[in-house]
PDB file of C-alpha atoms in Angstrom:
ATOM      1  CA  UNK A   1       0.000   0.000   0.000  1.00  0.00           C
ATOM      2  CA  UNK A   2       1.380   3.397  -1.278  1.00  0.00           C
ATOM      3  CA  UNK A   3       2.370   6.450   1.255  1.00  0.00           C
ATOM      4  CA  UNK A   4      -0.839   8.134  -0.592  1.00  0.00           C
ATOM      5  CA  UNK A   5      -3.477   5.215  -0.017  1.00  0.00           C
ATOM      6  CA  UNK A   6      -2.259   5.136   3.748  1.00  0.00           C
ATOM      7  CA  UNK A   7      -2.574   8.538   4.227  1.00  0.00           C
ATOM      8  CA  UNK A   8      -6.428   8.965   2.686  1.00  0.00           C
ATOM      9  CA  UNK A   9      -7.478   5.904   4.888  1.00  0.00           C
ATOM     10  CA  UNK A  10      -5.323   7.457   8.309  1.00  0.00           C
ATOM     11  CA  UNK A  11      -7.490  10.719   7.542  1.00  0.00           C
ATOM     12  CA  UNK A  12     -10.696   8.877   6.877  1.00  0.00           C
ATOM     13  CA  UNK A  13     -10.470   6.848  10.148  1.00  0.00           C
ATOM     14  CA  UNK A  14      -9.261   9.886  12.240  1.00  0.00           C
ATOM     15  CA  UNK A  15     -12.353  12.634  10.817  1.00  0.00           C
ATOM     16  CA  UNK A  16     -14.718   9.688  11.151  1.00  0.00           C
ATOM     17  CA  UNK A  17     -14.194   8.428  14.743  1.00  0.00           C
ATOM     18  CA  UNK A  18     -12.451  11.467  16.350  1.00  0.00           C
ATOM     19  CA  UNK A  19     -14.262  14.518  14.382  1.00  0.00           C
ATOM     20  CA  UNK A  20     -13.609  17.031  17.437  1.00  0.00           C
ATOM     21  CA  UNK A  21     -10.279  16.438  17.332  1.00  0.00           C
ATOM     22  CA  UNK A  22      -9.115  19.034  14.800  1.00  0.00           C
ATOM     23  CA  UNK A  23     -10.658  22.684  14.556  1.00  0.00           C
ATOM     24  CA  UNK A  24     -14.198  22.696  12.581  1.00  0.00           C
ATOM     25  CA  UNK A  25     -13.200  25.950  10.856  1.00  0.00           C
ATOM     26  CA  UNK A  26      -9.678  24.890   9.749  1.00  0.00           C
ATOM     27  CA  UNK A  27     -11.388  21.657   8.210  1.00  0.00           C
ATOM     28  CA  UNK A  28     -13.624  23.418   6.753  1.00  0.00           C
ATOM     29  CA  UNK A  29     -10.759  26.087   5.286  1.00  0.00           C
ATOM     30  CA  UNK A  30      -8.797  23.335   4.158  1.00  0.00           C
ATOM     31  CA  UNK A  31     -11.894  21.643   2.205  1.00  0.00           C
ATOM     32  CA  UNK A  32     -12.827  24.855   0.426  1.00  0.00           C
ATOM     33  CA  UNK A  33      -8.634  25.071  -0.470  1.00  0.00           C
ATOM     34  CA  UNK A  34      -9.039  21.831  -1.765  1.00  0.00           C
ATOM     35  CA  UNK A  35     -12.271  22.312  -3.720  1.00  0.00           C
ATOM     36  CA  UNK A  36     -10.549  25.826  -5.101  1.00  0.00           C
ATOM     37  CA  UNK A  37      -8.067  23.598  -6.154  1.00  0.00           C
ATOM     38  CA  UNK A  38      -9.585  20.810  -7.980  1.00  0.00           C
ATOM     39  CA  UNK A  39     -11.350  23.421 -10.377  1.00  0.00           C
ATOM     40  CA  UNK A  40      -8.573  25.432 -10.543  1.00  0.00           C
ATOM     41  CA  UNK A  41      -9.503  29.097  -8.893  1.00  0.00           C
ATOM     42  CA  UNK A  42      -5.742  29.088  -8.000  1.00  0.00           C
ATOM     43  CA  UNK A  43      -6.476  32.969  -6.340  1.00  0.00           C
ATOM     44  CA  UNK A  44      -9.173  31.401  -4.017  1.00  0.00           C
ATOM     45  CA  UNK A  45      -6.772  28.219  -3.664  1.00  0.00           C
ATOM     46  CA  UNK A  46      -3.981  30.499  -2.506  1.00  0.00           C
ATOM     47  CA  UNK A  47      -5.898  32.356  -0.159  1.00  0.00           C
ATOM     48  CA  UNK A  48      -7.746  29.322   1.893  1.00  0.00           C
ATOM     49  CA  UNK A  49      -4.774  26.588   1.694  1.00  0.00           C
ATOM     50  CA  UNK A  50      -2.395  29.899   3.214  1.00  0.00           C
ATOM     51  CA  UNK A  51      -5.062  30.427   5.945  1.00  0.00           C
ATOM     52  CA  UNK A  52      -5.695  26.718   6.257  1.00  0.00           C
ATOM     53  CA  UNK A  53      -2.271  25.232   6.779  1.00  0.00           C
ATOM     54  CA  UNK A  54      -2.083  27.354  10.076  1.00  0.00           C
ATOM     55  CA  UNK A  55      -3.803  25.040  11.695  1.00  0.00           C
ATOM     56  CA  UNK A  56      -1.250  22.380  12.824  1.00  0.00           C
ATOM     57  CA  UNK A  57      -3.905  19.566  11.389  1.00  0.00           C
ATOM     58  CA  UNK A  58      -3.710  20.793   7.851  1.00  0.00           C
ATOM     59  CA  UNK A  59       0.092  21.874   7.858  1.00  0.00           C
ATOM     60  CA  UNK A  60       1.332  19.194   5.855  1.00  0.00           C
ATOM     61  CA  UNK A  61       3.540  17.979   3.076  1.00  0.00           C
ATOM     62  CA  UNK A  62       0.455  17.906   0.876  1.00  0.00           C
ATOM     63  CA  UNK A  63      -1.207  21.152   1.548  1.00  0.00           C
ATOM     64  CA  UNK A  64       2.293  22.970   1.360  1.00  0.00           C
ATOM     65  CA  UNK A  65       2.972  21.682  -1.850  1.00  0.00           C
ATOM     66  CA  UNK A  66      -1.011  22.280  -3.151  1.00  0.00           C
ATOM     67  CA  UNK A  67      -0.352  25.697  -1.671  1.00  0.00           C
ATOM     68  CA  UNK A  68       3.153  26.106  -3.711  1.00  0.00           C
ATOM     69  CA  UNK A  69       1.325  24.829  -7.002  1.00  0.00           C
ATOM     70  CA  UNK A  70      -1.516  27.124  -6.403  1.00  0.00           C
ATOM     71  CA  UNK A  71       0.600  30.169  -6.170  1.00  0.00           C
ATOM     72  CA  UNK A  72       2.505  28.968  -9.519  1.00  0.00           C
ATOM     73  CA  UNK A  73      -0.445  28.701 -11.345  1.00  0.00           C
ATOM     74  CA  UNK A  74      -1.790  32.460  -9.800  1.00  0.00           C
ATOM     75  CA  UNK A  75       1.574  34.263 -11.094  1.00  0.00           C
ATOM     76  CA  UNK A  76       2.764  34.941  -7.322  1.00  0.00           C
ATOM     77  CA  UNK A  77       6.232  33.579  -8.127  1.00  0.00           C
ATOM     78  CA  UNK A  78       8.007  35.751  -4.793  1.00  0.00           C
ATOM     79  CA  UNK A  79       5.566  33.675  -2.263  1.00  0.00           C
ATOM     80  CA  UNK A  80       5.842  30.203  -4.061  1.00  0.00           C
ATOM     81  CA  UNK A  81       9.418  31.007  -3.805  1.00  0.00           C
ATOM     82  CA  UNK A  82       9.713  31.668  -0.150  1.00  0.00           C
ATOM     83  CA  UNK A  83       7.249  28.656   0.588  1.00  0.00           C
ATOM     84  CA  UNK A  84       9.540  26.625  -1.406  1.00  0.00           C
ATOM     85  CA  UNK A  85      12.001  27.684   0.906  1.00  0.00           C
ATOM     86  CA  UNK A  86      10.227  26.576   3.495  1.00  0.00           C
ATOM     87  CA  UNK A  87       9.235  23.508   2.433  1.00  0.00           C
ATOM     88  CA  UNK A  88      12.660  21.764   2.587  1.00  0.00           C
ATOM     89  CA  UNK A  89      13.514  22.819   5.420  1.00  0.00           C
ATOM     90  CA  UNK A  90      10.820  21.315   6.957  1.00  0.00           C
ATOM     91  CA  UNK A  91       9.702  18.232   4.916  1.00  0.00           C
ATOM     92  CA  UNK A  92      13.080  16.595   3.940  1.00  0.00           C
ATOM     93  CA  UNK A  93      11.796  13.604   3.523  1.00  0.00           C
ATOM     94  CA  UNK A  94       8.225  14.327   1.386  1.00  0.00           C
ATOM     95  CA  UNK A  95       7.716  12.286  -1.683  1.00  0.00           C
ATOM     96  CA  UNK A  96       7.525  16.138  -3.198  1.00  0.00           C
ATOM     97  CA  UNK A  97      10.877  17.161  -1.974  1.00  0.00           C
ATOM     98  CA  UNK A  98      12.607  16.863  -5.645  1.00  0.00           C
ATOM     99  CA  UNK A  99       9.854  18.497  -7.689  1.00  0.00           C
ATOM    100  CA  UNK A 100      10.132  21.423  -5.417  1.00  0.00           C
ATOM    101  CA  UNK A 101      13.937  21.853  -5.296  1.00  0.00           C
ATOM    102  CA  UNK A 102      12.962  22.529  -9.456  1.00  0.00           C
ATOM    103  CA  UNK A 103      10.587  24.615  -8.856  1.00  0.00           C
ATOM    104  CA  UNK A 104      12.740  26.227  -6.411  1.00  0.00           C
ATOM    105  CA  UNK A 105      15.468  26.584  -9.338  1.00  0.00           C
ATOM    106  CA  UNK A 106      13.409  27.660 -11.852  1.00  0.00           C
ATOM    107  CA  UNK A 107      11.281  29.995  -9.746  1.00  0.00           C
ATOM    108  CA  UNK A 108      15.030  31.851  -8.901  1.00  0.00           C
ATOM    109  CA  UNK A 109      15.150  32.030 -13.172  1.00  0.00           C
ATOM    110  CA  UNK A 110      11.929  33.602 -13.430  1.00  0.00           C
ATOM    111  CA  UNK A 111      12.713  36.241 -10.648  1.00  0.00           C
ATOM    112  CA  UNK A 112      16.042  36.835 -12.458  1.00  0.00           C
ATOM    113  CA  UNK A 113      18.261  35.355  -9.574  1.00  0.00           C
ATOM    114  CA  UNK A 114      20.364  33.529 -12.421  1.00  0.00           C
ATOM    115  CA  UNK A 115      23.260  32.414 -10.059  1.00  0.00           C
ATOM    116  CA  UNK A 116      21.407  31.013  -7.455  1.00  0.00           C
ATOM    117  CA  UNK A 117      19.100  29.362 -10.291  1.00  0.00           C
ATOM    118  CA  UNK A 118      21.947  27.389 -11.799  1.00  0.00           C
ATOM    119  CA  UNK A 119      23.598  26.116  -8.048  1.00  0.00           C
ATOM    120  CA  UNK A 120      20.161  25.046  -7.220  1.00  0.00           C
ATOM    121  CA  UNK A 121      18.956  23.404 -10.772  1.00  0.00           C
ATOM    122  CA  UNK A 122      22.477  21.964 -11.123  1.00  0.00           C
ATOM    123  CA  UNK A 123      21.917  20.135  -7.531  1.00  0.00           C
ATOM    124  CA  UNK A 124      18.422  18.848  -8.632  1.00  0.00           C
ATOM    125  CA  UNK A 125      19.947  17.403 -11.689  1.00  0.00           C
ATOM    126  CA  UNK A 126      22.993  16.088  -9.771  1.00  0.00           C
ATOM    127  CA  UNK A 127      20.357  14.089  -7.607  1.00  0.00           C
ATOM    128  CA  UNK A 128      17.537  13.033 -10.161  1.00  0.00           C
ATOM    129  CA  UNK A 129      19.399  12.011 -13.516  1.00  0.00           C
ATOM    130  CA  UNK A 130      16.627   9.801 -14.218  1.00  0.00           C
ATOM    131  CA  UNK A 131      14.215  12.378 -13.041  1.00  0.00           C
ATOM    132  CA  UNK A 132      11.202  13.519 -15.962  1.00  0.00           C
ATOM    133  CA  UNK A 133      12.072  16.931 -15.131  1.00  0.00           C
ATOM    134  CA  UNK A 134      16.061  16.764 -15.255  1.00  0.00           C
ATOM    135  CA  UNK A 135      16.349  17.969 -19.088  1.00  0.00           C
ATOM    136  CA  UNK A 136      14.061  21.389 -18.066  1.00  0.00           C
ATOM    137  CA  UNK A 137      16.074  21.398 -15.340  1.00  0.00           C
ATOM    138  CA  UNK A 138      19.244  21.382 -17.763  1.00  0.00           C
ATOM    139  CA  UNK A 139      17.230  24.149 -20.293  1.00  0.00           C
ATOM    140  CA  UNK A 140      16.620  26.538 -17.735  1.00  0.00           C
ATOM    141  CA  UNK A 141      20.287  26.347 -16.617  1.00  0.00           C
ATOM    142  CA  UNK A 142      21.430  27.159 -20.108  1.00  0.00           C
ATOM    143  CA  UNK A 143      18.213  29.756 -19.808  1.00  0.00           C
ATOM    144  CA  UNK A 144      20.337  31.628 -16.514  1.00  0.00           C
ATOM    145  CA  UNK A 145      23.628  31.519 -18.084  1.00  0.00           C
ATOM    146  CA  UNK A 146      22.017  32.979 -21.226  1.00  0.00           C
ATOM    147  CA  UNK A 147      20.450  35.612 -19.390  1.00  0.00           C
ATOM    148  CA  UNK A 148      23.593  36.658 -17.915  1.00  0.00           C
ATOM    149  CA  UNK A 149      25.705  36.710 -21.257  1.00  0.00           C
ATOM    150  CA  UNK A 150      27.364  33.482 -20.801  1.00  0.00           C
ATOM    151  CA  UNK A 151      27.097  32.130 -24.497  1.00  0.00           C
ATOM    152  CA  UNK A 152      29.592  29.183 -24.892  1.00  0.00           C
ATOM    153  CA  UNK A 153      28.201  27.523 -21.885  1.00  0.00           C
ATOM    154  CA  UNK A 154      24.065  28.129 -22.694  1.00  0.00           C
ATOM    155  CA  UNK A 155      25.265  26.726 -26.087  1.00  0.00           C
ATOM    156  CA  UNK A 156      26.854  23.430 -25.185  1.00  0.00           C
ATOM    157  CA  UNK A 157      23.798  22.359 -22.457  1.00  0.00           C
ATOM    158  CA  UNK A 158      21.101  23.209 -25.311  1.00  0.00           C
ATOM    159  CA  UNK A 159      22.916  20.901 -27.624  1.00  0.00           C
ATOM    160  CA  UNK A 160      23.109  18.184 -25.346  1.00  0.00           C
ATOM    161  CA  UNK A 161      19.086  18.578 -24.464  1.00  0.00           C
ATOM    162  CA  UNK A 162      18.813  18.425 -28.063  1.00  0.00           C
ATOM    163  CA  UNK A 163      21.370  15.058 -28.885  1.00  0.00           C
ATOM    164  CA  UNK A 164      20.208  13.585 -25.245  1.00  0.00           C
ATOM    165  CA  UNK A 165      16.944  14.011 -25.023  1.00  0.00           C
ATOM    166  CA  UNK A 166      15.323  14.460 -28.937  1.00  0.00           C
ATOM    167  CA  UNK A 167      11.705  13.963 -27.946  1.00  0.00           C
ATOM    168  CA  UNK A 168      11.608  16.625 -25.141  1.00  0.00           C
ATOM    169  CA  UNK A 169       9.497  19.558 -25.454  1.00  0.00           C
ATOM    170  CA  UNK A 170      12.506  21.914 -24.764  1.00  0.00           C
ATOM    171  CA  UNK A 171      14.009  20.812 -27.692  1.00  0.00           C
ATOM    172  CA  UNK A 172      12.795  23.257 -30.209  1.00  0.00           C
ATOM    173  CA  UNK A 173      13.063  26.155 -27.460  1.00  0.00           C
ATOM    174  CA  UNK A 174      17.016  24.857 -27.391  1.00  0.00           C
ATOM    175  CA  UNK A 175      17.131  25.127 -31.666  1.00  0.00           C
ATOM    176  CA  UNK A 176      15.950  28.316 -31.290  1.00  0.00           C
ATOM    177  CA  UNK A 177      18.385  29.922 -28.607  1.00  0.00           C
ATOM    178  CA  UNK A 178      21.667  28.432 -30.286  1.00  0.00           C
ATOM    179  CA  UNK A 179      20.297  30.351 -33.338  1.00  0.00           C
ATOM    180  CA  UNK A 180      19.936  33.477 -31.750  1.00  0.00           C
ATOM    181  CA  UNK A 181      22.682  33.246 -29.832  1.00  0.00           C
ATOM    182  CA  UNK A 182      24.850  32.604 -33.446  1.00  0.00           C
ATOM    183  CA  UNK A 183      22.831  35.765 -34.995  1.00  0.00           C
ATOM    184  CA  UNK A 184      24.137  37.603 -31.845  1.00  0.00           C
ATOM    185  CA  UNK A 185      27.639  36.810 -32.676  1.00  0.00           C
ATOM    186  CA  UNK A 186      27.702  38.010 -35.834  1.00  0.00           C
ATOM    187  CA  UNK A 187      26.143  41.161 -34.476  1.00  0.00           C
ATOM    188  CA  UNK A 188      29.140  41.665 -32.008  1.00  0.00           C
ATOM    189  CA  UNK A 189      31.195  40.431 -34.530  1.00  0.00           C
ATOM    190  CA  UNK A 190      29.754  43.657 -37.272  1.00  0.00           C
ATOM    191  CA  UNK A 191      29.800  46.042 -33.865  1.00  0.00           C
ATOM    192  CA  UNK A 192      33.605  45.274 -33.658  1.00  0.00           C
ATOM    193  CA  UNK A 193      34.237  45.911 -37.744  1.00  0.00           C
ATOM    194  CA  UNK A 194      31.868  48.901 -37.463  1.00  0.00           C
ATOM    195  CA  UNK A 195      34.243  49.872 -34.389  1.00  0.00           C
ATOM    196  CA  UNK A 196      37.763  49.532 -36.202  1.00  0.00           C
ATOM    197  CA  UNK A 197      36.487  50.756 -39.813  1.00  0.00           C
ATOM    198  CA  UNK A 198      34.641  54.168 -37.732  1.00  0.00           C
ATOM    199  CA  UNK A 199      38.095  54.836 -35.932  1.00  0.00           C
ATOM    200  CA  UNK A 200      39.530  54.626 -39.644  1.00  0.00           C
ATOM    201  CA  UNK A 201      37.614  56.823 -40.844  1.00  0.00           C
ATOM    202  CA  UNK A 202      37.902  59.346 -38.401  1.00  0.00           C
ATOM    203  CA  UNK A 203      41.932  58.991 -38.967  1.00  0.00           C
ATOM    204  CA  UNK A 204      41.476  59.517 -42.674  1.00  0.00           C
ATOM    205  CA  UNK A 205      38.956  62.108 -41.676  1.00  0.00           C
ATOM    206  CA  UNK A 206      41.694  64.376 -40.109  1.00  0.00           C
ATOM    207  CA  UNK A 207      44.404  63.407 -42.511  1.00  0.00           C
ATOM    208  CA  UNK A 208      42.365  65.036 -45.629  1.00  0.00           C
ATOM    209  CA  UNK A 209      41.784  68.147 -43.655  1.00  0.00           C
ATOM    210  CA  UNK A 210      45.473  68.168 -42.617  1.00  0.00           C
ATOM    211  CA  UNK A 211      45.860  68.021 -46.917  1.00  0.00           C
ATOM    212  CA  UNK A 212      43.033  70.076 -47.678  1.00  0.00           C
ATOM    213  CA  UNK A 213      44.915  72.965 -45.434  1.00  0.00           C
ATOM    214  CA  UNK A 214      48.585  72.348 -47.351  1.00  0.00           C
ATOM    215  CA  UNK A 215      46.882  72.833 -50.592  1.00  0.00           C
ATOM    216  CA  UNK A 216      45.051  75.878 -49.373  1.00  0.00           C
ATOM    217  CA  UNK A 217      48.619  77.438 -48.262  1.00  0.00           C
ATOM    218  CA  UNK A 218      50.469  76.220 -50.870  1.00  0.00           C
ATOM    219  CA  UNK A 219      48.334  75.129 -53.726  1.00  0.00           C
ATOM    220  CA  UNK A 220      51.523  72.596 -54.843  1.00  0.00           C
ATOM    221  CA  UNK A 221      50.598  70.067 -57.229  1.00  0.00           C
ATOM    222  CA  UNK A 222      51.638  66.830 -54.253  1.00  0.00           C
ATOM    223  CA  UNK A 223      49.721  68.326 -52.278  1.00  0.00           C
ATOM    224  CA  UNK A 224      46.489  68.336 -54.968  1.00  0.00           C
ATOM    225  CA  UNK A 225      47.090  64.341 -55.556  1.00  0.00           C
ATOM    226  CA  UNK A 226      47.768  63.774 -51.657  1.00  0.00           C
ATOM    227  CA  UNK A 227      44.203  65.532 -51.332  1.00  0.00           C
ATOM    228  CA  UNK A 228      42.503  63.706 -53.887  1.00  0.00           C
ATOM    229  CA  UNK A 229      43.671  60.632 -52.609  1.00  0.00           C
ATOM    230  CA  UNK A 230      42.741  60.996 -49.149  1.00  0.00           C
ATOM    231  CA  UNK A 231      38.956  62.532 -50.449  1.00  0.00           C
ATOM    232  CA  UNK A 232      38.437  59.266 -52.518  1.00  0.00           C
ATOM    233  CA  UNK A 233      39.608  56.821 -49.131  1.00  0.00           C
ATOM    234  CA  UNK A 234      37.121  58.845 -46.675  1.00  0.00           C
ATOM    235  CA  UNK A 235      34.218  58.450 -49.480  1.00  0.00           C
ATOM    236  CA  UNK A 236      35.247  54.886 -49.566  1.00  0.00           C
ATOM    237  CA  UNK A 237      35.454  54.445 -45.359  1.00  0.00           C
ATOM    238  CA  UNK A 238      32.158  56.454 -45.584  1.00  0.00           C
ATOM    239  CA  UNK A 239      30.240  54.063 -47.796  1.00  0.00           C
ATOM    240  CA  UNK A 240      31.813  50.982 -45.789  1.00  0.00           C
ATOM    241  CA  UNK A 241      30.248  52.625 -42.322  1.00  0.00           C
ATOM    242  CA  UNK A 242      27.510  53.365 -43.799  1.00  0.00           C
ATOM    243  CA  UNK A 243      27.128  49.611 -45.080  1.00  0.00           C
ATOM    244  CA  UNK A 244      28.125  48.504 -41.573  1.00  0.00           C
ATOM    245  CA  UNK A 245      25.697  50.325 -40.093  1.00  0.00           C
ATOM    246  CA  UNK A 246      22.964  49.239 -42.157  1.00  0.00           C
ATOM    247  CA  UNK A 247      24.076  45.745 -41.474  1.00  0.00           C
ATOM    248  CA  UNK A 248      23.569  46.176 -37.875  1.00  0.00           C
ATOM    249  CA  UNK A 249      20.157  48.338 -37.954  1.00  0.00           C
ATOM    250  CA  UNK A 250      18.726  44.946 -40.042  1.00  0.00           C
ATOM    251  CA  UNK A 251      20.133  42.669 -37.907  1.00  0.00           C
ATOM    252  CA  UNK A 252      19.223  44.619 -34.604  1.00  0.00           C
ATOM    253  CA  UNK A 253      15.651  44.863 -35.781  1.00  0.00           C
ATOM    254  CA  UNK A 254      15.485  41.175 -36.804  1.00  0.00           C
ATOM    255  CA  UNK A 255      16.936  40.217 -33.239  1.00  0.00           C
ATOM    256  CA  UNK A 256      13.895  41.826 -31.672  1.00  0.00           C
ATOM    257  CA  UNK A 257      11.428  40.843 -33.903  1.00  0.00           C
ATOM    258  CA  UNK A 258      13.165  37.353 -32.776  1.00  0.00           C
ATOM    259  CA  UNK A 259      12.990  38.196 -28.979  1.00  0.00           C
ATOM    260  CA  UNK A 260       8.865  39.490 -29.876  1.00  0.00           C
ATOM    261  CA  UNK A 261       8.549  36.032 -30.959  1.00  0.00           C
ATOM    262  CA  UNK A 262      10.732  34.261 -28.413  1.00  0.00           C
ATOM    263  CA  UNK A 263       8.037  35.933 -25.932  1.00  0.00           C
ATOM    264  CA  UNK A 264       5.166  35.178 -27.338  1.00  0.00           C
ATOM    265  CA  UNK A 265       6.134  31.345 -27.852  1.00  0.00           C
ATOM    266  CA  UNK A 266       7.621  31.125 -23.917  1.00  0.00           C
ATOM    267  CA  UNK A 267       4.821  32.444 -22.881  1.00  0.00           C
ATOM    268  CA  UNK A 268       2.388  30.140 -24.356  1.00  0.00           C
ATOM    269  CA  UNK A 269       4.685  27.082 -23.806  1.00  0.00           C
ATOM    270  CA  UNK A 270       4.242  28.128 -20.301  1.00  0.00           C
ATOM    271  CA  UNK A 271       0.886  28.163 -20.227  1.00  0.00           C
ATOM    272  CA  UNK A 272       0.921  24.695 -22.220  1.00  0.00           C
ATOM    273  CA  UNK A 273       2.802  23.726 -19.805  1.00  0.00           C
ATOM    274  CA  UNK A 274       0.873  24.586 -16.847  1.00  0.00           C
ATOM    275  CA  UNK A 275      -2.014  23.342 -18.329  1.00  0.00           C
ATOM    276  CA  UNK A 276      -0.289  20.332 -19.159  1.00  0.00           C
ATOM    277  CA  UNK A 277       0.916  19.929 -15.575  1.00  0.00           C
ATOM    278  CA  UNK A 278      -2.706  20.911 -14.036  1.00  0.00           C
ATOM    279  CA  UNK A 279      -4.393  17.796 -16.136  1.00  0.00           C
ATOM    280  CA  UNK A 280      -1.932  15.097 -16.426  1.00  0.00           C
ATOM    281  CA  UNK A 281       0.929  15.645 -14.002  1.00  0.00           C
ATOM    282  CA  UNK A 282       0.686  12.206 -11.558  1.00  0.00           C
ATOM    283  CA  UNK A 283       1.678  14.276  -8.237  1.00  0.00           C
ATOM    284  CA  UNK A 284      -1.038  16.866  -9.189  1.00  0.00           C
ATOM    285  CA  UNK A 285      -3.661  14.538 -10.282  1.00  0.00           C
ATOM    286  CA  UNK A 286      -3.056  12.658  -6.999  1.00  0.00           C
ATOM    287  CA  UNK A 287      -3.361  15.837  -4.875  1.00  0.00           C
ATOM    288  CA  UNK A 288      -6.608  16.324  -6.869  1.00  0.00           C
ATOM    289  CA  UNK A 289      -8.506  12.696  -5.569  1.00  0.00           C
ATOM    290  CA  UNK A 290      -6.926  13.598  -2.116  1.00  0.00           C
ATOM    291  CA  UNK A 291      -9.132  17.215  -2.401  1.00  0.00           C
ATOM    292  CA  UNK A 292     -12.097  14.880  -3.798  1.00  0.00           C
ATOM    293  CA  UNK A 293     -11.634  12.937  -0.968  1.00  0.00           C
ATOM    294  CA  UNK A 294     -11.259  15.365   1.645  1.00  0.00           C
ATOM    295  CA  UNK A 295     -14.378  17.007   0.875  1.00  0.00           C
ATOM    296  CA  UNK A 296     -16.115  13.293   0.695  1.00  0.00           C
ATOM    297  CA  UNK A 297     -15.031  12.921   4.255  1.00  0.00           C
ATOM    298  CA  UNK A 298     -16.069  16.121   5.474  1.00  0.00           C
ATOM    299  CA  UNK A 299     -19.690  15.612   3.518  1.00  0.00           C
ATOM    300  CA  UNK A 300     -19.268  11.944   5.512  1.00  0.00           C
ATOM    301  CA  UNK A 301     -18.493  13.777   9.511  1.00  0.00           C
ATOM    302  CA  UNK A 302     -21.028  16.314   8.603  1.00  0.00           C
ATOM    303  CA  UNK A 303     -24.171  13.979   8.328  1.00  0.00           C
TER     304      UNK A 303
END
């Protein structure tokens, strides 16, 4: 018999033949939490498991991590964060305890904590290899050290999620950043030519006026050629900064049409995502028949 099975039957015998026992208005919080929950008013969810789980009944492994989902789903990343937090420190050893050291991780990427993001991602994946979550664990790794301008590395962990693990849904998010992160090179790479061909100009720039003021003071025939010379390079440096800069205006606006894109398509994986997660995720769905239950065995003490 499963930890799960053991626990609905434990909190079926102890509401059915010791009712009094815990608080009748933090069972009844925790069964509107739960029935929030199961249809997904993650708002009301937050607010009833947050009040519920302060009663010392309902402060469980189960309800914290109902609670943490809830405030996923609602957008309040800064609480789920600081309940994460708080749930492994006090539930080492909950069958949830890996799932929320990710969600810790990836929580610290969304709030832009990219440091602490990859030390705590890189210790879920250094415990859970075989874990379903360990290659968005590995993407949102290569997600922080994108974020903070570390290219080579974000490179070489989306090609391995996309050799190592071809059927995962990261794997066209992956395609996509080593693309832009190659289009960024070249832009860097255009900034620097733009950069040494600019400073060229501006040295040819000087040297023609240096000429132009010779042949004003002494009209001399060198000087004319020397003058032509140096007119004809600055045209040419001209039309090659020009070209440069052109170069990088088309490139710069195709990067954040890119980025637009990149935005739009994150943000409705992440809804997929949650979606996904809300109807078919086992540790969800199972957290679902526990709310289905509870509020069977509060219908049951209430008769």
């Amino acid at each position: 018999m499963n930890k799960f099975k053991t626990g609905i039957i434990i909190a079926l015998l102890f509401l059915t033949f010791f009712p009094c026992a815990a608080s009748t208005t933090g069972q009844n919080t925790f069964m509107q939490g739960c029935e929030a929950y199961s249809r997904g008013d993650w708002e009301s969810a937050v607010i009833l498991l947050r009040k519920a789980i302060q009663y010392s009944e309902n402060n469980t492994d189960d309800a914290k991590y109902m609670l943490i989902t809830a405030e996923i789903y609602s957008g309040d990343n800064k609480s789920a964060l600081a309940d994460c937090d708080d749930f492994l420190k006090t539930y080492r050893r909950s069958l949830y305890k890996d799932r929320v050291l990710y969600l810790k991780g990836k929580l610290l990427y969304l709030l832009g904590d990219y440091e602490n993001a990859i030390m705590i991602l890189s210790d879920f994946c250094h415990k859970n290899e075989k874990n379903e979550l360990y290659p968005s664990a590995l993407f949102y790794i290569a997600e922080s050290l994108n974020a903070g301008y570390k290219y080579d590395e974000a490179e070489a962990i989306y090609e391995r999620i996309i050799v190592q693990f071809p059927g995962n849904e990261k794997v066209s998010a992956s395609q996509y950043r080593i693309e832009s992160i190659a289009q960024r090179s070249r832009e860097e790479k255009l900034l620097y030519l733009l950069k040494q061909t600019g400073e060229e100009y501006l040295a040819a720039k000087e040297d023609y006026e240096r000429q132009l003021k010779l042949y004003n003071a002494e009209g001399a025939g060198s000087t004319r050629d020397r003058l032509a010379d140096a007119q004809q390079r600055n045209r040419e440096l001209e039309e090659q900064v020009k070209e440069l800069e052109n170069q990088i205006a088309l490139l710069k606006a195709e990067r954040e049409k890119r980025e637009a894109e990149d935005q739009r398509v994150e943000s409705e994986n992440e809804k997929a995502a949650l979606q996904k997660e809300k109807d078919n995720e086992d540790a969800v769905r199972k957290l679902k028949q526990k709310a289905k239950v509870v509020r069977q065995i509060m219908d049951m003490t209430q008769k």
